[in-house]
Amino acid sequence: MLEFVLMIIIVVSAILALIQKDLLKAAILTGFTGAAVAVLFQVLLAPDVALTQAIVGAAIVPVFIALAVKKTQRSDG
Amino acid sequence: MKLYDQIFNVVKQFRKLFSPGPVTNADVSGSITAEIFLIVSLILSAILLRHVNVLLAGLVTLILAIVLISNIPLIPKFKIEQEDSLEKMIFYAVVTLSIIVVFLYWGGNLV
Amino acid sequence: MAQTQLVILFTSAALIIIGLYSAIFIDNIIKKIIGISFIEEGANLFIVAIGYKPGGVVPILMPGMDTSWFAANAAYPLPFGLVLTSIVIGASTLAVMLALVMVLYRRYGTLSTKVMLADTSKQEEYNE
Amino acid sequence: MNELIPLMVIVPLMAGLLISAFSKFNKATKIFAFVVAICLPIIPLASNYGLHFFGGYEPIVDNVTSVMFHPAITYSFTFLQQIFIAMIGILTFLVVFIYLTKYKEISGPYLFLLFLGTAAVTAMLLTDDIFHMFVFFEILALAQVGIVAASSIDYSYEMALKYMILGSIGSPIMLLGIGFLLAMTGSVNVTDIAVAVHNGLVDITSPVFLLSLGLIFFGWLYASGLPPFHTIKSGIYSKAEPHGAALLQSFTVISMISIVLIMFRIYSTLPIFEVLIVFFSILAMILGVSLALTQTDFRRMIGFLAVGELGFIGLGIGLGTQYAITAGLFQALNEIIITALLFIGFGAIVNATNEVDTRKLGGLLAYHPKVSIMLLIGGLAMAGVPPLSGFQSKLMLVQASLSCGYPEISILAIMVSIATFVVFVKTYYSMFLKPKPTELKVENMEVPRAMIFAMGVLLIIIVVLGIFPDVVTAGISNFVGGIL
């Protein structure tokens, strides 16, 4: 059951990230996808991969994107 | 000389559109060479279909020849499609990917 | 095939398709990069799903475990090791792309792909 | 002496890291980089053939089925690897030498990128592990992007970003294909996978196996710059510094043949594999040469010609007989040298005039006679004029396609050679022979000595390979006999 919930979170937040007008929100939603994928890795019996993905996908990648947004422009237009 | 004039005019318009500069003989002869090379090599590679089916090869070659020759000059049209903007490149890459995947998944055993 | 694996495969397929869609149709370069990073994530998810064994255990040999029972029940750890490398590569690629975007934004003042990454001759016109 | 095999990757990698860390000591770094660059071609020539297992994990033989499994990452070093690694070593040495003499203040990160690319292609050639190959393929893409972005040419950042975005579509797709193979065979070692496929442990008619071919094939198209990636490949050549472009094209050729040899070992039983390769090679030849004919920027033109020549390599491998594959690999070796010569030679012209538009150039024969003669010989070698090396490999290819029963392909190959020659002569005429335009200023009368030296070395290799092709082809033919 857990994997269904995670699948919905992943797909919905991925789509929401791509239709956001505000790029900062898109960065945060990318973090949601990354975190949900990390939990999915844990469900798939890969705790080491889950740890790495939790750090990279849920923290580092959104921070990179947020930094890039801060240095450029926030709205999509 | 009709072909030469026709291509000369096209090259002139083309230069006006994309990169301004004088139109020289070398440009036009390059375009004509490219034109003839393109037509002949495409038709020649269509003949390779004879290893699949002789009738199909003849038909495809004939149709290709008619289509290509009636559409002279090809190179300007061709070059617009091959410019280096990201949109066109990604579009062609994804289209190629989907053609390869669909062709191999459903038709890979037919060859 | 177990239900879990099927769900994972659907998820990774959805991520890859979302990524390819965004690569073609989204104009904003940062969103395009976000979308492309989903392709990488989908591929990783697929490879981890290969190693999964329904009803198995985590492939770490604890003291007191029977070795033959462990060999029969543990998940296959090779794909997990591969995905670790792949995640890090994906993050570094993303970082390089974003750095290039930041440099280019200073020159063009916009994030639109149609302006920033157009044909070179058109860029010359834009700069004039 | 098998300890030398991993050193071929480790030496450039470590040297690159050290150089970029200590680049503020300018003089010492220069000497160090020069010494390492000399070592690069010597290590493969001094090493013995053999296998190297990382971590010392020897292959395990299954007692029941008597099938061998390779638990370690395996490097295999044979004649083919030796000749290609030595060649890339020579080229890296020449490029680093040109770079060191050109600038007083060297940039550590740029040298790091050059060495990183060399290490990556060396590992791709040596490795027998498909995922290891993928990792170095990604590293190579990063190094290429760095080399392009580091050049001071207009719009190089844009081109680098385009290449990177296309790469981040191409490489996950390839990873997915590797995943499919892993799911079917449970291994990433190419020898193990090939044994499993040839022993019938994998159903080769299943759509999943075919799909894995398609996905890896797409990654290969990106790595080698065949259509639809021919525009971006020629673009990044034209936006890199000339000596960087000489190295970039050799990276492309080597990654192309290393991936295609791995694919060949796994998928050679599928007839569609050869059809796909021949189709895309013919497309690359036609598109590359006909687009090169219409270019006015000569760096871009050489880029398109390089893509067109890649088609010949693919053709040799697609035909699939021992003779044809030998011809294709020999053509790959020749192309690395000849295209590097052309890029360096035309780079000397850019250096002298700061002009890349062929319409605004002319009359340079009087200023740079040495460069023009060497470029002429290089162009003749590319077009396949005897007795130069390009002639030998193209002759072999034409013979191979005739003996396979495809005379159309031989005619096409000859036509593409002629068109290549036309492109070269057209550019050569407008740069060297045409009267000099009045507004053209020749600023640097002296061409850097290092460039002349590099071109001379490459020219000697071209002539020697043209007169004695057996030195290389006999060994390559043995190697091909081993994988067929």
mmCIF file of N, CA and C in Angstrom, chain D residues 211-301:
data_model
loop_
_atom_site.group_PDB
_atom_site.id
_atom_site.type_symbol
_atom_site.label_atom_id
_atom_site.label_comp_id
_atom_site.label_asym_id
_atom_site.label_seq_id
_atom_site.Cartn_x
_atom_site.Cartn_y
_atom_site.Cartn_z
ATOM 1 N N LEU D 211 14.822 -4.353 -26.938
ATOM 2 C CA LEU D 211 14.676 -2.999 -26.402
ATOM 3 C C LEU D 211 15.979 -2.538 -25.771
ATOM 4 N N SER D 212 16.675 -3.458 -25.080
ATOM 5 C CA SER D 212 17.944 -3.055 -24.479
ATOM 6 C C SER D 212 18.934 -2.666 -25.568
ATOM 7 N N LEU D 213 18.897 -3.386 -26.701
ATOM 8 C CA LEU D 213 19.738 -2.981 -27.833
ATOM 9 C C LEU D 213 19.403 -1.564 -28.269
ATOM 10 N N GLY D 214 18.088 -1.284 -28.408
ATOM 11 C CA GLY D 214 17.685 0.040 -28.876
ATOM 12 C C GLY D 214 18.145 1.142 -27.952
ATOM 13 N N LEU D 215 18.012 0.914 -26.630
ATOM 14 C CA LEU D 215 18.355 1.969 -25.683
ATOM 15 C C LEU D 215 19.865 2.203 -25.645
ATOM 16 N N ILE D 216 20.654 1.104 -25.625
ATOM 17 C CA ILE D 216 22.110 1.299 -25.619
ATOM 18 C C ILE D 216 22.541 1.919 -26.940
ATOM 19 N N PHE D 217 21.867 1.525 -28.015
ATOM 20 C CA PHE D 217 22.204 2.068 -29.326
ATOM 21 C C PHE D 217 22.000 3.585 -29.355
ATOM 22 N N PHE D 218 20.923 4.054 -28.710
ATOM 23 C CA PHE D 218 20.677 5.498 -28.678
ATOM 24 C C PHE D 218 21.802 6.215 -27.926
ATOM 25 N N GLY D 219 22.238 5.618 -26.810
ATOM 26 C CA GLY D 219 23.361 6.200 -26.092
ATOM 27 C C GLY D 219 24.611 6.236 -26.944
ATOM 28 N N TRP D 220 24.787 5.177 -27.757
ATOM 29 C CA TRP D 220 25.954 5.132 -28.647
ATOM 30 C C TRP D 220 25.882 6.227 -29.694
ATOM 31 N N LEU D 221 24.662 6.477 -30.217
ATOM 32 C CA LEU D 221 24.510 7.558 -31.197
ATOM 33 C C LEU D 221 24.939 8.880 -30.600
ATOM 34 N N TYR D 222 24.566 9.112 -29.323
ATOM 35 C CA TYR D 222 24.966 10.356 -28.676
ATOM 36 C C TYR D 222 26.480 10.392 -28.501
ATOM 37 N N ALA D 223 27.070 9.267 -28.071
ATOM 38 C CA ALA D 223 28.512 9.274 -27.802
ATOM 39 C C ALA D 223 29.303 9.517 -29.066
ATOM 40 N N SER D 224 28.792 8.987 -30.209
ATOM 41 C CA SER D 224 29.613 9.049 -31.406
ATOM 42 C C SER D 224 29.190 10.164 -32.344
ATOM 43 N N GLY D 225 28.097 10.872 -32.024
ATOM 44 C CA GLY D 225 27.727 12.003 -32.854
ATOM 45 C C GLY D 225 27.196 11.630 -34.215
ATOM 46 N N LEU D 226 26.639 10.430 -34.350
ATOM 47 C CA LEU D 226 25.949 10.103 -35.599
ATOM 48 C C LEU D 226 24.597 10.812 -35.567
ATOM 49 N N PRO D 227 23.892 10.934 -36.711
ATOM 50 C CA PRO D 227 22.595 11.595 -36.679
ATOM 51 C C PRO D 227 21.692 10.919 -35.648
ATOM 52 N N PRO D 228 20.884 11.640 -34.910
ATOM 53 C CA PRO D 228 20.526 13.054 -34.984
ATOM 54 C C PRO D 228 21.454 13.968 -34.193
ATOM 55 N N PHE D 229 22.605 13.479 -33.743
ATOM 56 C CA PHE D 229 23.475 14.318 -32.922
ATOM 57 C C PHE D 229 24.621 14.925 -33.733
ATOM 58 N N HIS D 230 24.541 14.880 -35.085
ATOM 59 C CA HIS D 230 25.676 15.364 -35.857
ATOM 60 C C HIS D 230 25.833 16.873 -35.755
ATOM 61 N N THR D 231 24.711 17.609 -35.598
ATOM 62 C CA THR D 231 24.851 19.064 -35.530
ATOM 63 C C THR D 231 25.571 19.465 -34.251
ATOM 64 N N ILE D 232 25.207 18.835 -33.122
ATOM 65 C CA ILE D 232 25.823 19.257 -31.857
ATOM 66 C C ILE D 232 27.282 18.844 -31.826
ATOM 67 N N LYS D 233 27.617 17.665 -32.390
ATOM 68 C CA LYS D 233 29.018 17.236 -32.373
ATOM 69 C C LYS D 233 29.881 18.197 -33.175
ATOM 70 N N SER D 234 29.439 18.526 -34.399
ATOM 71 C CA SER D 234 30.244 19.452 -35.193
ATOM 72 C C SER D 234 30.267 20.820 -34.521
ATOM 73 N N GLY D 235 29.166 21.161 -33.822
ATOM 74 C CA GLY D 235 29.131 22.434 -33.108
ATOM 75 C C GLY D 235 30.172 22.512 -32.019
ATOM 76 N N ILE D 236 30.307 21.430 -31.209
ATOM 77 C CA ILE D 236 31.280 21.547 -30.120
ATOM 78 C C ILE D 236 32.704 21.516 -30.658
ATOM 79 N N TYR D 237 32.939 20.872 -31.806
ATOM 80 C CA TYR D 237 34.292 20.956 -32.361
ATOM 81 C C TYR D 237 34.604 22.396 -32.738
ATOM 82 N N SER D 238 33.587 23.078 -33.303
ATOM 83 C CA SER D 238 33.883 24.415 -33.815
ATOM 84 C C SER D 238 33.988 25.430 -32.697
ATOM 85 N N LYS D 239 33.467 25.122 -31.495
ATOM 86 C CA LYS D 239 33.529 26.097 -30.409
ATOM 87 C C LYS D 239 34.661 25.815 -29.440
ATOM 88 N N ALA D 240 35.474 24.801 -29.697
ATOM 89 C CA ALA D 240 36.614 24.544 -28.817
ATOM 90 C C ALA D 240 37.859 25.171 -29.438
ATOM 91 N N GLU D 241 38.879 25.376 -28.614
ATOM 92 C CA GLU D 241 40.169 25.809 -29.159
ATOM 93 C C GLU D 241 40.654 24.738 -30.128
ATOM 94 N N PRO D 242 41.395 25.111 -31.189
ATOM 95 C CA PRO D 242 41.753 24.108 -32.200
ATOM 96 C C PRO D 242 42.462 22.887 -31.640
ATOM 97 N N HIS D 243 43.420 23.087 -30.708
ATOM 98 C CA HIS D 243 44.081 21.893 -30.185
ATOM 99 C C HIS D 243 43.118 21.081 -29.321
ATOM 100 N N GLY D 244 42.193 21.785 -28.616
ATOM 101 C CA GLY D 244 41.170 21.067 -27.859
ATOM 102 C C GLY D 244 40.271 20.261 -28.777
ATOM 103 N N ALA D 245 39.922 20.855 -29.932
ATOM 104 C CA ALA D 245 39.054 20.147 -30.873
ATOM 105 C C ALA D 245 39.750 18.905 -31.408
ATOM 106 N N ALA D 246 41.084 18.991 -31.607
ATOM 107 C CA ALA D 246 41.821 17.827 -32.085
ATOM 108 C C ALA D 246 41.697 16.683 -31.095
ATOM 109 N N LEU D 247 41.726 17.015 -29.799
ATOM 110 C CA LEU D 247 41.586 15.971 -28.790
ATOM 111 C C LEU D 247 40.135 15.503 -28.693
ATOM 112 N N LEU D 248 39.174 16.456 -28.795
ATOM 113 C CA LEU D 248 37.758 16.107 -28.662
ATOM 114 C C LEU D 248 37.338 15.091 -29.710
ATOM 115 N N GLN D 249 37.806 15.284 -30.968
ATOM 116 C CA GLN D 249 37.361 14.337 -31.994
ATOM 117 C C GLN D 249 37.950 12.959 -31.741
ATOM 118 N N SER D 250 39.177 12.913 -31.157
ATOM 119 C CA SER D 250 39.719 11.587 -30.875
ATOM 120 C C SER D 250 38.930 10.926 -29.747
ATOM 121 N N PHE D 251 38.456 11.722 -28.755
ATOM 122 C CA PHE D 251 37.599 11.157 -27.713
ATOM 123 C C PHE D 251 36.350 10.557 -28.337
ATOM 124 N N THR D 252 35.753 11.308 -29.285
ATOM 125 C CA THR D 252 34.534 10.806 -29.918
ATOM 126 C C THR D 252 34.788 9.482 -30.615
ATOM 127 N N VAL D 253 35.872 9.430 -31.410
ATOM 128 C CA VAL D 253 36.123 8.210 -32.181
ATOM 129 C C VAL D 253 36.349 7.039 -31.241
ATOM 130 N N ILE D 254 37.129 7.262 -30.163
ATOM 131 C CA ILE D 254 37.455 6.139 -29.282
ATOM 132 C C ILE D 254 36.235 5.693 -28.509
ATOM 133 N N SER D 255 35.406 6.640 -28.028
ATOM 134 C CA SER D 255 34.212 6.185 -27.311
ATOM 135 C C SER D 255 33.292 5.467 -28.266
ATOM 136 N N MET D 256 33.249 5.917 -29.520
ATOM 137 C CA MET D 256 32.424 5.219 -30.516
ATOM 138 C C MET D 256 32.871 3.781 -30.664
ATOM 139 N N ILE D 257 34.183 3.544 -30.896
ATOM 140 C CA ILE D 257 34.554 2.156 -31.171
ATOM 141 C C ILE D 257 34.507 1.311 -29.905
ATOM 142 N N SER D 258 34.779 1.911 -28.714
ATOM 143 C CA SER D 258 34.746 1.046 -27.537
ATOM 144 C C SER D 258 33.324 0.607 -27.230
ATOM 145 N N ILE D 259 32.333 1.517 -27.393
ATOM 146 C CA ILE D 259 30.953 1.093 -27.121
ATOM 147 C C ILE D 259 30.481 0.123 -28.194
ATOM 148 N N VAL D 260 30.861 0.383 -29.451
ATOM 149 C CA VAL D 260 30.314 -0.483 -30.505
ATOM 150 C C VAL D 260 30.934 -1.868 -30.423
ATOM 151 N N LEU D 261 32.172 -1.972 -29.946
ATOM 152 C CA LEU D 261 32.745 -3.316 -29.810
ATOM 153 C C LEU D 261 32.033 -4.096 -28.709
ATOM 154 N N ILE D 262 31.685 -3.396 -27.605
ATOM 155 C CA ILE D 262 30.924 -4.068 -26.548
ATOM 156 C C ILE D 262 29.574 -4.512 -27.078
ATOM 157 N N MET D 263 28.888 -3.611 -27.820
ATOM 158 C CA MET D 263 27.574 -3.984 -28.373
ATOM 159 C C MET D 263 27.725 -5.133 -29.335
ATOM 160 N N PHE D 264 28.823 -5.114 -30.120
ATOM 161 C CA PHE D 264 29.014 -6.175 -31.107
ATOM 162 C C PHE D 264 29.170 -7.526 -30.422
ATOM 163 N N ARG D 265 29.913 -7.544 -29.302
ATOM 164 C CA ARG D 265 30.116 -8.823 -28.635
ATOM 165 C C ARG D 265 28.816 -9.370 -28.073
ATOM 166 N N ILE D 266 27.912 -8.461 -27.655
ATOM 167 C CA ILE D 266 26.664 -8.940 -27.055
ATOM 168 C C ILE D 266 25.616 -9.244 -28.119
ATOM 169 N N TYR D 267 25.446 -8.324 -29.078
ATOM 170 C CA TYR D 267 24.283 -8.398 -29.966
ATOM 171 C C TYR D 267 24.591 -8.934 -31.355
ATOM 172 N N SER D 268 25.817 -9.450 -31.601
ATOM 173 C CA SER D 268 26.165 -9.770 -32.989
ATOM 174 C C SER D 268 25.287 -10.873 -33.561
ATOM 175 N N THR D 269 24.562 -11.628 -32.703
ATOM 176 C CA THR D 269 23.686 -12.665 -33.260
ATOM 177 C C THR D 269 22.411 -12.101 -33.848
ATOM 178 N N LEU D 270 22.085 -10.837 -33.514
ATOM 179 C CA LEU D 270 20.851 -10.247 -34.040
ATOM 180 C C LEU D 270 21.129 -9.611 -35.392
ATOM 181 N N PRO D 271 20.412 -9.998 -36.444
ATOM 182 C CA PRO D 271 20.649 -9.348 -37.731
ATOM 183 C C PRO D 271 20.294 -7.865 -37.734
ATOM 184 N N ILE D 272 19.322 -7.467 -36.884
ATOM 185 C CA ILE D 272 18.887 -6.067 -36.930
ATOM 186 C C ILE D 272 19.965 -5.118 -36.427
ATOM 187 N N PHE D 273 20.875 -5.648 -35.613
ATOM 188 C CA PHE D 273 21.967 -4.819 -35.084
ATOM 189 C C PHE D 273 22.789 -4.249 -36.231
ATOM 190 N N GLU D 274 23.138 -5.116 -37.185
ATOM 191 C CA GLU D 274 23.963 -4.659 -38.296
ATOM 192 C C GLU D 274 23.186 -3.708 -39.205
ATOM 193 N N VAL D 275 21.877 -4.002 -39.375
ATOM 194 C CA VAL D 275 21.056 -3.118 -40.211
ATOM 195 C C VAL D 275 21.029 -1.712 -39.622
ATOM 196 N N LEU D 276 20.818 -1.637 -38.288
ATOM 197 C CA LEU D 276 20.752 -0.330 -37.627
ATOM 198 C C LEU D 276 22.056 0.441 -37.817
ATOM 199 N N ILE D 277 23.192 -0.254 -37.589
ATOM 200 C CA ILE D 277 24.473 0.459 -37.676
ATOM 201 C C ILE D 277 24.709 0.950 -39.094
ATOM 202 N N VAL D 278 24.423 0.097 -40.088
ATOM 203 C CA VAL D 278 24.660 0.518 -41.472
ATOM 204 C C VAL D 278 23.751 1.686 -41.829
ATOM 205 N N PHE D 279 22.480 1.636 -41.378
ATOM 206 C CA PHE D 279 21.548 2.710 -41.695
ATOM 207 C C PHE D 279 22.050 4.050 -41.160
ATOM 208 N N PHE D 280 22.418 4.072 -39.863
ATOM 209 C CA PHE D 280 22.832 5.349 -39.284
ATOM 210 C C PHE D 280 24.184 5.802 -39.840
ATOM 211 N N SER D 281 25.055 4.838 -40.222
ATOM 212 C CA SER D 281 26.339 5.240 -40.792
ATOM 213 C C SER D 281 26.139 5.910 -42.142
ATOM 214 N N ILE D 282 25.250 5.322 -42.965
ATOM 215 C CA ILE D 282 25.006 5.924 -44.284
ATOM 216 C C ILE D 282 24.407 7.315 -44.119
ATOM 217 N N LEU D 283 23.477 7.430 -43.147
ATOM 218 C CA LEU D 283 22.861 8.733 -42.892
ATOM 219 C C LEU D 283 23.926 9.744 -42.473
ATOM 220 N N ALA D 284 24.854 9.304 -41.610
ATOM 221 C CA ALA D 284 25.907 10.218 -41.146
ATOM 222 C C ALA D 284 26.779 10.652 -42.301
ATOM 223 N N MET D 285 27.122 9.707 -43.203
ATOM 224 C CA MET D 285 27.975 10.057 -44.328
ATOM 225 C C MET D 285 27.308 11.088 -45.206
ATOM 226 N N ILE D 286 26.022 10.835 -45.546
ATOM 227 C CA ILE D 286 25.329 11.746 -46.460
ATOM 228 C C ILE D 286 25.154 13.117 -45.816
ATOM 229 N N LEU D 287 24.620 13.119 -44.563
ATOM 230 C CA LEU D 287 24.335 14.402 -43.924
ATOM 231 C C LEU D 287 25.615 15.166 -43.639
ATOM 232 N N GLY D 288 26.643 14.459 -43.120
ATOM 233 C CA GLY D 288 27.873 15.148 -42.752
ATOM 234 C C GLY D 288 28.493 15.844 -43.939
ATOM 235 N N VAL D 289 28.646 15.108 -45.044
ATOM 236 C CA VAL D 289 29.353 15.699 -46.173
ATOM 237 C C VAL D 289 28.510 16.768 -46.851
ATOM 238 N N SER D 290 27.187 16.536 -46.997
ATOM 239 C CA SER D 290 26.416 17.547 -47.725
ATOM 240 C C SER D 290 26.247 18.806 -46.893
ATOM 241 N N LEU D 291 26.259 18.689 -45.545
ATOM 242 C CA LEU D 291 26.211 19.920 -44.755
ATOM 243 C C LEU D 291 27.570 20.607 -44.737
ATOM 244 N N ALA D 292 28.651 19.809 -44.806
ATOM 245 C CA ALA D 292 29.984 20.422 -44.838
ATOM 246 C C ALA D 292 30.152 21.258 -46.090
ATOM 247 N N LEU D 293 29.516 20.839 -47.198
ATOM 248 C CA LEU D 293 29.646 21.580 -48.451
ATOM 249 C C LEU D 293 29.064 22.979 -48.362
ATOM 250 N N THR D 294 28.092 23.183 -47.472
ATOM 251 C CA THR D 294 27.413 24.482 -47.444
ATOM 252 C C THR D 294 27.932 25.397 -46.341
ATOM 253 N N GLN D 295 28.924 24.958 -45.570
ATOM 254 C CA GLN D 295 29.396 25.788 -44.456
ATOM 255 C C GLN D 295 30.361 26.868 -44.945
ATOM 256 N N THR D 296 30.379 27.982 -44.209
ATOM 257 C CA THR D 296 31.382 28.998 -44.516
ATOM 258 C C THR D 296 32.429 29.095 -43.415
ATOM 259 N N ASP D 297 32.064 28.703 -42.187
ATOM 260 C CA ASP D 297 33.033 28.676 -41.089
ATOM 261 C C ASP D 297 33.845 27.389 -41.225
ATOM 262 N N PHE D 298 35.187 27.514 -41.403
ATOM 263 C CA PHE D 298 35.902 26.291 -41.755
ATOM 264 C C PHE D 298 36.059 25.334 -40.581
ATOM 265 N N ARG D 299 35.967 25.853 -39.323
ATOM 266 C CA ARG D 299 36.034 24.919 -38.195
ATOM 267 C C ARG D 299 34.796 24.031 -38.178
ATOM 268 N N ARG D 300 33.635 24.661 -38.459
ATOM 269 C CA ARG D 300 32.395 23.902 -38.501
ATOM 270 C C ARG D 300 32.440 22.876 -39.619
ATOM 271 N N MET D 301 33.075 23.301 -40.744
ATOM 272 C CA MET D 301 33.151 22.417 -41.908
ATOM 273 C C MET D 301 33.965 21.168 -41.592
#
